Tab-separated table of N, CA and C in Angstrom:
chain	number	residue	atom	x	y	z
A	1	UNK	N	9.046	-0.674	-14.136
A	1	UNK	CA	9.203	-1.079	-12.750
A	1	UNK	C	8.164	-2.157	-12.452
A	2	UNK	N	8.621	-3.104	-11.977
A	2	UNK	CA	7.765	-4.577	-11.384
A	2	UNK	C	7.959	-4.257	-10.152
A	3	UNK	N	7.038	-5.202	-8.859
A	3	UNK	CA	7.477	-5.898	-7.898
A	3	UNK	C	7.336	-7.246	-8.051
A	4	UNK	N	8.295	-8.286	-7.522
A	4	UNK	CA	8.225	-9.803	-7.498
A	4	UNK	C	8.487	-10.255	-6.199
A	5	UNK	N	7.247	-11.161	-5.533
A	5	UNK	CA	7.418	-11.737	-4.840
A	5	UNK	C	7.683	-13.055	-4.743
A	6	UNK	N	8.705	-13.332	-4.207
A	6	UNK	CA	9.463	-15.031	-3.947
A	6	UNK	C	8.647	-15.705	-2.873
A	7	UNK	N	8.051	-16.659	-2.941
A	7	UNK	CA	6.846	-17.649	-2.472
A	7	UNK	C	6.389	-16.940	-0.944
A	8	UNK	N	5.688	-15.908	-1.190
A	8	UNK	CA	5.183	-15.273	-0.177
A	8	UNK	C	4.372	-16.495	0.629
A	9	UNK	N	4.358	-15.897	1.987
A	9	UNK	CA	3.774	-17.188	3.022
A	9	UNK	C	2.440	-16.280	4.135
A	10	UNK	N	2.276	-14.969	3.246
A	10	UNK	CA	0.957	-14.538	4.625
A	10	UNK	C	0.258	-13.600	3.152
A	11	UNK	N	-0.708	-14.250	3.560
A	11	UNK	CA	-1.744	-13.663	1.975
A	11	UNK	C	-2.292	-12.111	2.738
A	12	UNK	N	-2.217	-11.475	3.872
A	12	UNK	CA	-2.206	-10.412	4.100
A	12	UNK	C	-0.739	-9.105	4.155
A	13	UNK	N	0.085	-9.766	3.446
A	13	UNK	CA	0.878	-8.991	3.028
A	13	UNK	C	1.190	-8.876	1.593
A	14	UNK	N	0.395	-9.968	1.306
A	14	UNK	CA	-0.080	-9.924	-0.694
A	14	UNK	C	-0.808	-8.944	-0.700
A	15	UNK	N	-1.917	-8.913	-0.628
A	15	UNK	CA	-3.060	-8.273	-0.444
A	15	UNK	C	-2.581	-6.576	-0.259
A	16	UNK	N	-1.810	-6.561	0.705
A	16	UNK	CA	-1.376	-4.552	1.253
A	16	UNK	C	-0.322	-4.460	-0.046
A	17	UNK	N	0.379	-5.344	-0.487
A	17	UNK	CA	1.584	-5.102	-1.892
A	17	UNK	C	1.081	-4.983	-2.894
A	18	UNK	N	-0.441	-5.683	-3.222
A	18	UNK	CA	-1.004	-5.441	-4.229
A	18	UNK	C	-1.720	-4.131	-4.353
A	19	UNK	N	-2.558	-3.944	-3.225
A	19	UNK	CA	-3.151	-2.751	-3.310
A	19	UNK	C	-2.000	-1.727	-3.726
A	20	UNK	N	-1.155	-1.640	-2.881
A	20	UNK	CA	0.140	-0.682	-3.220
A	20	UNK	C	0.539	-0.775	-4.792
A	21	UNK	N	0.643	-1.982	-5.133
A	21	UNK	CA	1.006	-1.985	-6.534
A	21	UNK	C	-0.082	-1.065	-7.782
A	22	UNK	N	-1.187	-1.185	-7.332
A	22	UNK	CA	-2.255	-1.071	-7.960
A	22	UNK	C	-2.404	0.481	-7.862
A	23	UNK	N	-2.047	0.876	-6.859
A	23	UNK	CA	-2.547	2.350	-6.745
A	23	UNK	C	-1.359	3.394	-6.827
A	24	UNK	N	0.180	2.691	-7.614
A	24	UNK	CA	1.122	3.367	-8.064
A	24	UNK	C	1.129	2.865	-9.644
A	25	UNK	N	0.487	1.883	-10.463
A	25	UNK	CA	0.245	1.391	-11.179
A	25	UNK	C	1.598	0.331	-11.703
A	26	UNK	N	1.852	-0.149	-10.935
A	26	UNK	CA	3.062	-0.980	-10.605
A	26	UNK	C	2.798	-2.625	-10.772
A	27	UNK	N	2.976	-3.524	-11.992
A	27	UNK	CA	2.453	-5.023	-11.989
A	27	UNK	C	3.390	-5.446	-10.836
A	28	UNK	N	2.812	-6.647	-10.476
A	28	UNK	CA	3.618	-7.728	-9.583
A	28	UNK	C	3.406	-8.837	-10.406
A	29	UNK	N	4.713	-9.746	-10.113
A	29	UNK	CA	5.072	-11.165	-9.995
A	29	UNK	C	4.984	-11.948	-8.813
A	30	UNK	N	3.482	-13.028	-8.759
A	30	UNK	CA	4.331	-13.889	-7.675
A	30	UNK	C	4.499	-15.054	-8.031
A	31	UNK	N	5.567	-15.624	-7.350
A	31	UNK	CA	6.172	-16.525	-7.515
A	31	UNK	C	5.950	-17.688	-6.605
A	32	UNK	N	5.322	-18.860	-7.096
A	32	UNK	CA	4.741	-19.651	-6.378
A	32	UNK	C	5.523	-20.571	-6.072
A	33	UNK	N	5.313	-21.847	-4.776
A	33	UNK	CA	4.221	-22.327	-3.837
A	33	UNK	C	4.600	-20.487	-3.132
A	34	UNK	N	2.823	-20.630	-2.913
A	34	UNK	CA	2.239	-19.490	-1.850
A	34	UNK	C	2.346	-20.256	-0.583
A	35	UNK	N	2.466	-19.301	0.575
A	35	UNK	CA	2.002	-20.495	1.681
A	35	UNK	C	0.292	-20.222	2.167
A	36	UNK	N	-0.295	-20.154	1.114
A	36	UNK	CA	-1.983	-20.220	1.268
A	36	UNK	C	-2.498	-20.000	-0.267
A	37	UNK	N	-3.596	-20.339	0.099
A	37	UNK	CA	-4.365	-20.570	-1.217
A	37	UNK	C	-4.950	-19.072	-1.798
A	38	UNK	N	-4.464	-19.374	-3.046
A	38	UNK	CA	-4.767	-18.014	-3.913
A	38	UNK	C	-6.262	-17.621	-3.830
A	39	UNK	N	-6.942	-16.540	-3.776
A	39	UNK	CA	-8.442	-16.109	-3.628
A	39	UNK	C	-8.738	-16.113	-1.765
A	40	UNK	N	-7.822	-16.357	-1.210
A	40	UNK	CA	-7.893	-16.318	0.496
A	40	UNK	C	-8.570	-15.115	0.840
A	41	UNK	N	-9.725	-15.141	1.821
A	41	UNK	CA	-9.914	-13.933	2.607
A	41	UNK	C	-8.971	-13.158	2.797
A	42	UNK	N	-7.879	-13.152	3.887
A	42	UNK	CA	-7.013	-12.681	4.383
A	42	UNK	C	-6.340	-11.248	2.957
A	43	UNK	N	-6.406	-12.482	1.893
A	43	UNK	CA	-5.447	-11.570	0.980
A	43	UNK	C	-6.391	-10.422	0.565
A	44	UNK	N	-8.256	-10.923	0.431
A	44	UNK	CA	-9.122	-9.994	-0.240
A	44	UNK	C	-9.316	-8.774	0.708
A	45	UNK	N	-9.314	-8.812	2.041
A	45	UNK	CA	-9.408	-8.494	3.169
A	45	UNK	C	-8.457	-7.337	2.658
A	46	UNK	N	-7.215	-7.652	2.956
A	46	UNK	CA	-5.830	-6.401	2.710
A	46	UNK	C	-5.563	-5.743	1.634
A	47	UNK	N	-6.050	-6.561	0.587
A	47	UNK	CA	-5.648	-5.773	-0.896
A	47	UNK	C	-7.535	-5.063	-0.994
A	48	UNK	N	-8.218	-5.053	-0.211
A	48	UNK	CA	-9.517	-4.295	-0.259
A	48	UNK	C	-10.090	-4.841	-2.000
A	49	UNK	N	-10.449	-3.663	-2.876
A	49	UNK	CA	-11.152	-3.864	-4.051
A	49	UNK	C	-10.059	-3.609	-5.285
A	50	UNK	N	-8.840	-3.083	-4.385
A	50	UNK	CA	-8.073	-2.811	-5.289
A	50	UNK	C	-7.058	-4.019	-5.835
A	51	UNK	N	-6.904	-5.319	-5.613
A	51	UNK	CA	-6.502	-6.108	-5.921
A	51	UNK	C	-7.163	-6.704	-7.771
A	52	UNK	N	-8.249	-6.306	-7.947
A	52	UNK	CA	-8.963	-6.854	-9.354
A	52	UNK	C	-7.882	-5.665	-10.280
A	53	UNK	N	-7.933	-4.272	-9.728
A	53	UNK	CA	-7.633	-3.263	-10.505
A	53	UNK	C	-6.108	-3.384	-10.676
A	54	UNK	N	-5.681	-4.322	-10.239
A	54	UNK	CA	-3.794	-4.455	-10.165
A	54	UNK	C	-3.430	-5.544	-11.446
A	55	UNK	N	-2.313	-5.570	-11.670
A	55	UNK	CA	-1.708	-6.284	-12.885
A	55	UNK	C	-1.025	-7.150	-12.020
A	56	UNK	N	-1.455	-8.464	-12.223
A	56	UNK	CA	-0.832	-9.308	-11.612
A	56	UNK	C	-0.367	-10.460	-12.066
A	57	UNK	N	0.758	-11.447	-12.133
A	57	UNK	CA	1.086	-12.631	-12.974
A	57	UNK	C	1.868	-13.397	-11.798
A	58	UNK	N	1.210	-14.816	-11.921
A	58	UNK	CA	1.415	-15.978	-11.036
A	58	UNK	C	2.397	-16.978	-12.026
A	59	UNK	N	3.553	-17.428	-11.487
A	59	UNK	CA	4.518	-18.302	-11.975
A	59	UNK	C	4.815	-19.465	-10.545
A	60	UNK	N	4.478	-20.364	-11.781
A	60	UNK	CA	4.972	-22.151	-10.835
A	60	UNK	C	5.645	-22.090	-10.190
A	61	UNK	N	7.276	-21.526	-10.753
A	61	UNK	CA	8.625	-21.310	-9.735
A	61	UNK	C	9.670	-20.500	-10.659
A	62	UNK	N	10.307	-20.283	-9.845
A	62	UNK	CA	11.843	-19.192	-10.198
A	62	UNK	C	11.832	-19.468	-11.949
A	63	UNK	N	12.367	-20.828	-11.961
A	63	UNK	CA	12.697	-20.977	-13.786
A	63	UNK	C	11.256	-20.437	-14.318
A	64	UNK	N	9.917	-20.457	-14.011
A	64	UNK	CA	9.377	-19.735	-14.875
A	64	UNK	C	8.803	-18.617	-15.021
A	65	UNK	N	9.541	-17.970	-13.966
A	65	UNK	CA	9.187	-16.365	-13.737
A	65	UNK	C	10.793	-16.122	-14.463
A	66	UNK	N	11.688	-16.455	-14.693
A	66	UNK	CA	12.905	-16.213	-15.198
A	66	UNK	C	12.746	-16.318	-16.866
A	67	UNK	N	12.226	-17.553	-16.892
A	67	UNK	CA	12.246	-17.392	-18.311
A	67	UNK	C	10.746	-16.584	-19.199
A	68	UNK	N	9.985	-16.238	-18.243
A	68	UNK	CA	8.926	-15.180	-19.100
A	68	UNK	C	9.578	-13.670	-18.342
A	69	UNK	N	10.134	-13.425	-17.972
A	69	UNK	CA	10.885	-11.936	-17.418
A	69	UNK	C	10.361	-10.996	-18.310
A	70	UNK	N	10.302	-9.756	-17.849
A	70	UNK	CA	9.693	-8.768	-19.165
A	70	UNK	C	10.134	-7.480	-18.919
A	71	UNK	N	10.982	-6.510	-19.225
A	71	UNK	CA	11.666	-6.761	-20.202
A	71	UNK	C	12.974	-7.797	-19.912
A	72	UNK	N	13.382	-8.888	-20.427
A	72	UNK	CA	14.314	-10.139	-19.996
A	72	UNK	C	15.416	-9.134	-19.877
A	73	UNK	N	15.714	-7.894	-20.073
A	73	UNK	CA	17.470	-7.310	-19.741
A	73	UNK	C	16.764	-6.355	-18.858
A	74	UNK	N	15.969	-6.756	-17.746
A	74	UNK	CA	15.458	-5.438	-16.481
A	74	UNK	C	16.239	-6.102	-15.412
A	75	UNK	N	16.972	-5.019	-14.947
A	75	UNK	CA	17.739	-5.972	-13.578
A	75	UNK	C	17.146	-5.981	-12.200
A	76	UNK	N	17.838	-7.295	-11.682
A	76	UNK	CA	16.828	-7.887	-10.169
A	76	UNK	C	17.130	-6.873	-9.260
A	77	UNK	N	16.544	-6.609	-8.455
A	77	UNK	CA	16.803	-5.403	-7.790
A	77	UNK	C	16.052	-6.429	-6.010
A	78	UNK	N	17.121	-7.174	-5.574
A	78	UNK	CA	16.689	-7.459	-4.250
A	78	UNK	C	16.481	-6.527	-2.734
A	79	UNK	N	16.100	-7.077	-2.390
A	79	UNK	CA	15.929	-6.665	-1.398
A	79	UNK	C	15.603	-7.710	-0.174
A	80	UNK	N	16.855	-7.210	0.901
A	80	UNK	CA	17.377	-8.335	1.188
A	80	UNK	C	18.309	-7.532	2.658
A	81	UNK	N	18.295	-8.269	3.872
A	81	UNK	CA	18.914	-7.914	5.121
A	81	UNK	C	20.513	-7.726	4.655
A	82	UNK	N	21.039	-8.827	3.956
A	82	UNK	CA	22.210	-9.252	3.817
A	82	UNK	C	22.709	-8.066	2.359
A	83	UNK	N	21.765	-7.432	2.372
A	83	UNK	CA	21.611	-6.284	0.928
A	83	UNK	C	23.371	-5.503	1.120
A	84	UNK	N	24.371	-5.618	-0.170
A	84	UNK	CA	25.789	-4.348	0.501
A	84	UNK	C	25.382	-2.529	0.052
A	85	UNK	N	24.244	-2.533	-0.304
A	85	UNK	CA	24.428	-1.158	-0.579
A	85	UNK	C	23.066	-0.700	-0.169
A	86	UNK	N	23.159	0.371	0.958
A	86	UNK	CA	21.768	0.910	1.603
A	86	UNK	C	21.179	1.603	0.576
A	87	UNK	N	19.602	1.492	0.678
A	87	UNK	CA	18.954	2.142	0.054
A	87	UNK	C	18.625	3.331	-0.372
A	88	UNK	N	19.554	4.474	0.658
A	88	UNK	CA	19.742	5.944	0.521
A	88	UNK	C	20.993	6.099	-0.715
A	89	UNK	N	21.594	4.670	-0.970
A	89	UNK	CA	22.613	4.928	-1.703
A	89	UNK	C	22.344	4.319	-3.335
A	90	UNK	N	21.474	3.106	-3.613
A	90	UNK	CA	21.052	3.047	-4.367
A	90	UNK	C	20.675	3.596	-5.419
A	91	UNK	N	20.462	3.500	-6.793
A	91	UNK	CA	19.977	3.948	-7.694
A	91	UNK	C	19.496	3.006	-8.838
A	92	UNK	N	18.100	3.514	-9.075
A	92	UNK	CA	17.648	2.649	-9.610
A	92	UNK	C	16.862	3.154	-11.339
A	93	UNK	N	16.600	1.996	-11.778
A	93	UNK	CA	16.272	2.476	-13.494
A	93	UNK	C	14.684	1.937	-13.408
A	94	UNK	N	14.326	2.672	-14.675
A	94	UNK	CA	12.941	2.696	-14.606
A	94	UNK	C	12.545	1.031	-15.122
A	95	UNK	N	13.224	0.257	-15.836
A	95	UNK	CA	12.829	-1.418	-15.842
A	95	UNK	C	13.115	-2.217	-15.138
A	96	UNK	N	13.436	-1.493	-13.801
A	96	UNK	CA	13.913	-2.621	-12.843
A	96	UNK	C	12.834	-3.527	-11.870
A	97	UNK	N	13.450	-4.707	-11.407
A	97	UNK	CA	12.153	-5.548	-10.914
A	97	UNK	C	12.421	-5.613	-9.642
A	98	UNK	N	11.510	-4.964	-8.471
A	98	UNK	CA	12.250	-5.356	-7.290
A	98	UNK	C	11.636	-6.433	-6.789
A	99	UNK	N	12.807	-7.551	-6.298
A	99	UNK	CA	12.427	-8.698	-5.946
A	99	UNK	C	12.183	-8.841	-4.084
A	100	UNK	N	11.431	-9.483	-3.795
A	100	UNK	CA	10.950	-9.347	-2.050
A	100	UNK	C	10.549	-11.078	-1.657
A	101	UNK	N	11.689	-11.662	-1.018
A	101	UNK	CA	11.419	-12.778	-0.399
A	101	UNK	C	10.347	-13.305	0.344
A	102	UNK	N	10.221	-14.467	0.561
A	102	UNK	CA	9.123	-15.241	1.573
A	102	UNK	C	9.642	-14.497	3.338
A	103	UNK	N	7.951	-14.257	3.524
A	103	UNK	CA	8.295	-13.899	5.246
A	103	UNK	C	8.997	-14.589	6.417
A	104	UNK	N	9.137	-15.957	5.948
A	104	UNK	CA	9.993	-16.953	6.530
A	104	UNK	C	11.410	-17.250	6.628
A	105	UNK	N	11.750	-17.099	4.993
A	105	UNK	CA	12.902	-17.568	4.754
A	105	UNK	C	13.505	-17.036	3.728
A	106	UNK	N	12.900	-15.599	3.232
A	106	UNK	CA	13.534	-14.571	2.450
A	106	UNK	C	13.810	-15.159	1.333
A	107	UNK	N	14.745	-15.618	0.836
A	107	UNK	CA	15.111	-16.225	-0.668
A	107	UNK	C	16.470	-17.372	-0.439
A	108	UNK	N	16.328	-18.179	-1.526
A	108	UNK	CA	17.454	-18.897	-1.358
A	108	UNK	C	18.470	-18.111	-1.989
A	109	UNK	N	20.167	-18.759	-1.996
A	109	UNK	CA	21.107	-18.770	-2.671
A	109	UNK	C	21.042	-17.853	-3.998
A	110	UNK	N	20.896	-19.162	-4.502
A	110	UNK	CA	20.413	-19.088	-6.111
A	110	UNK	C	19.518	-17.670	-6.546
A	111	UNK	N	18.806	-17.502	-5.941
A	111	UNK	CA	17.998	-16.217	-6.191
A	111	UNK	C	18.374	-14.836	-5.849
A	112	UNK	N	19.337	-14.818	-4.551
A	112	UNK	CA	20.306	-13.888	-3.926
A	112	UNK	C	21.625	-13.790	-5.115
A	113	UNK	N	22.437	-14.581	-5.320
A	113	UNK	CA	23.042	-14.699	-6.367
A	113	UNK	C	22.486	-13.978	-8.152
A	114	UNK	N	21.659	-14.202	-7.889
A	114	UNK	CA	20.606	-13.767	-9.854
A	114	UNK	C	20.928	-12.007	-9.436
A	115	UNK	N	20.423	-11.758	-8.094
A	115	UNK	CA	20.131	-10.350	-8.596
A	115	UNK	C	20.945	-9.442	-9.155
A	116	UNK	N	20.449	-8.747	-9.532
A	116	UNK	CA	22.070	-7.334	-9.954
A	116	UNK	C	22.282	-6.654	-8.992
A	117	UNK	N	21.284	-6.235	-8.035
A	117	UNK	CA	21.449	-5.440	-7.535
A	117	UNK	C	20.905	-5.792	-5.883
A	118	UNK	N	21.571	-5.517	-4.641
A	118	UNK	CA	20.956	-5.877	-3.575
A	118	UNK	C	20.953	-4.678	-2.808
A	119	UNK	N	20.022	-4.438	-2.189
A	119	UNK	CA	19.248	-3.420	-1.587
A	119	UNK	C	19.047	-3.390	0.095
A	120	UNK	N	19.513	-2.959	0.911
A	120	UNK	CA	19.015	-2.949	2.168
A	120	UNK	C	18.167	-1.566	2.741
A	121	UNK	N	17.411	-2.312	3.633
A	121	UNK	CA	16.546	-0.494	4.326
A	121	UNK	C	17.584	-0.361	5.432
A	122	UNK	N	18.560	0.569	5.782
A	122	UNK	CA	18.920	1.009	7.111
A	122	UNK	C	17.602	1.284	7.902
A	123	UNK	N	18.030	0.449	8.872
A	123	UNK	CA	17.051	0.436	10.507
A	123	UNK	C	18.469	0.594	11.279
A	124	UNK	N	17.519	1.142	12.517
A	124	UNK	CA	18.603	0.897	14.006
A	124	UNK	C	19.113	-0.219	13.796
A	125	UNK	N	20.273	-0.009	14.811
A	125	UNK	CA	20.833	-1.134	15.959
A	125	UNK	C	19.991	-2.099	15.973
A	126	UNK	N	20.209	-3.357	16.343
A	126	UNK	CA	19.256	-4.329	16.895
A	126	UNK	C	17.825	-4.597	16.402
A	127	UNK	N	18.004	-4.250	15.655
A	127	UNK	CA	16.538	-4.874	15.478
A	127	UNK	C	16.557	-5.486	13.817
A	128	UNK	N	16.120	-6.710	13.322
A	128	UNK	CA	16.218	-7.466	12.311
A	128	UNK	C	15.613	-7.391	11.231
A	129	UNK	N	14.283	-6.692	11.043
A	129	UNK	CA	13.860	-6.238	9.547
A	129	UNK	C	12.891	-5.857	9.754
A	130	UNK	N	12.010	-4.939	8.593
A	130	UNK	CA	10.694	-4.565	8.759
A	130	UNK	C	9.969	-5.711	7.897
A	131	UNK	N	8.249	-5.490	7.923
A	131	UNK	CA	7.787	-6.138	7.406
A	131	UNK	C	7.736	-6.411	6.168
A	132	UNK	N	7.708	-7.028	5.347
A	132	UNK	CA	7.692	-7.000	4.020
A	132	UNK	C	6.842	-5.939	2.942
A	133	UNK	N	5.373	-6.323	3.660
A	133	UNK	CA	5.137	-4.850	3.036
A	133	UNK	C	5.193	-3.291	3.261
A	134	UNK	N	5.786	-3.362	4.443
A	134	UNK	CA	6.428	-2.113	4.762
A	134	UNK	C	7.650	-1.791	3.689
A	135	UNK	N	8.572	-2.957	3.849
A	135	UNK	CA	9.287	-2.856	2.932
A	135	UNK	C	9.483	-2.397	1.680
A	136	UNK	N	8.145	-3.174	0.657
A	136	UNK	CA	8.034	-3.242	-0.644
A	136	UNK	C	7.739	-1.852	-0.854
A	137	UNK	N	6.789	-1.599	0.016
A	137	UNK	CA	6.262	0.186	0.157
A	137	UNK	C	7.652	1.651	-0.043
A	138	UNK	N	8.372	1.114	1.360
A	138	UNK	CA	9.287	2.254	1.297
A	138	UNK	C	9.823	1.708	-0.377
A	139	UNK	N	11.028	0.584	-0.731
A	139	UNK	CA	11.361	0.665	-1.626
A	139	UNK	C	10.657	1.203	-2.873
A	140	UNK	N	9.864	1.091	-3.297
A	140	UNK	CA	8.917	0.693	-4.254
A	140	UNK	C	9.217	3.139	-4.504
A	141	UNK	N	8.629	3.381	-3.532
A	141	UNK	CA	8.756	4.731	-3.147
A	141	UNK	C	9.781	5.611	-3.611
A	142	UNK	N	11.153	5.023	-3.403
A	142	UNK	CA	12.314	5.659	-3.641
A	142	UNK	C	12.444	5.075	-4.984
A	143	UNK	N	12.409	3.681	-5.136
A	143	UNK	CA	13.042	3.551	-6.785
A	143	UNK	C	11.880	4.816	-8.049
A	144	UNK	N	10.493	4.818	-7.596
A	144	UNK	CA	9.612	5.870	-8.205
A	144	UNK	C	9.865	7.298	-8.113
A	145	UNK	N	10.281	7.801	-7.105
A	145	UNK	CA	11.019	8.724	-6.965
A	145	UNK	C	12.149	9.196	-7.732
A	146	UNK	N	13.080	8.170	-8.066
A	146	UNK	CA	14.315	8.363	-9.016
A	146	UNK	C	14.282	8.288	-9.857
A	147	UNK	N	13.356	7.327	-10.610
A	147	UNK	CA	13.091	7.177	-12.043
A	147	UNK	C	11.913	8.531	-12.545
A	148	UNK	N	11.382	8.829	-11.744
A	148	UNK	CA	10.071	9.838	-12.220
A	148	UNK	C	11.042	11.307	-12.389
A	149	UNK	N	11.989	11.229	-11.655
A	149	UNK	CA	12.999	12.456	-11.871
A	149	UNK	C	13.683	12.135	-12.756
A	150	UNK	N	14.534	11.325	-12.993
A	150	UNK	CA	15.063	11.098	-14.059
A	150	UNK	C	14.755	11.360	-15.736
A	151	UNK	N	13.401	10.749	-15.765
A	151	UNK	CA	12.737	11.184	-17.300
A	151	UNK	C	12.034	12.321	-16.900
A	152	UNK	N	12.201	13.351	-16.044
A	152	UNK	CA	12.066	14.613	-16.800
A	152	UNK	C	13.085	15.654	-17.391
């Protein structure tokens, strides 16, 4: 299990995904342009001390987080408003990568298209998404959940 982030744009929601990553022992991908500079307060601030203790790998752009993929047959596992299958319904495998868009502008086409798999959180009525690392959190939660049952 990975998380990958698609050109995240608030280094305090790096920072809370990493810590999270770090303290389920979970690597991340991000996938660059950042919209701030890598080593930012903001991000050291949110990911606390636990950001050194996390596995982390920075890629230029899409083609080269695509072509170093690890394991290259782990499927994309988006997550995404426009997601057709809610997350209570989902099921997920233990090499899967869940992918988590920019806070702006979520992901393009092309990257919505790659995944295998698209993922939505049911929320109420009216209201348009949670935060990202709220997000990465709940998901991150349930896909660990299924896979940790699974291999026993």
């Amino acid at each position: 299990m990975r998380i990958t982030l698609f050109e995240p744009d608030i280094a305090g929601n790096v920072g809370t995904i990493l810590r999270t990553a770090a303290c389920f022992g979970v690597p991340v991908d991000l996938i660059e342009p950042m919209g701030f500079p890598w080593g930012d307060r903001a991000l050291r601030r949110a990911g606390m001390d636990y950001t050194a203790a996390g596995d982390v790998t920075r890629h230029v752009d899409w083609a080269a987080f695509t072509a170093r993929r690890a394991p290259p047959s782990a499927r994309l596992v988006l997550a995404t408003t426009r997601g057709a299958v809610d997350l209570w319904d989902a099921r997920f495998e233990p090499d899967d990568v869940l992918v988590f868009g920019s806070e702006g502008a979520g992901v393009p086409d092309h990257v919505h298209e790659a995944a295998d798999l698209r993922v939505r959180i049911p929320i109420r009525p009216g209201f348009r998404s949670l935060n990202v690392a709220i997000s990465a959190g709940i998901i991150l939660a349930e896909a660990l959940r299924q896979t940790r049952e699974s291999s026993t």
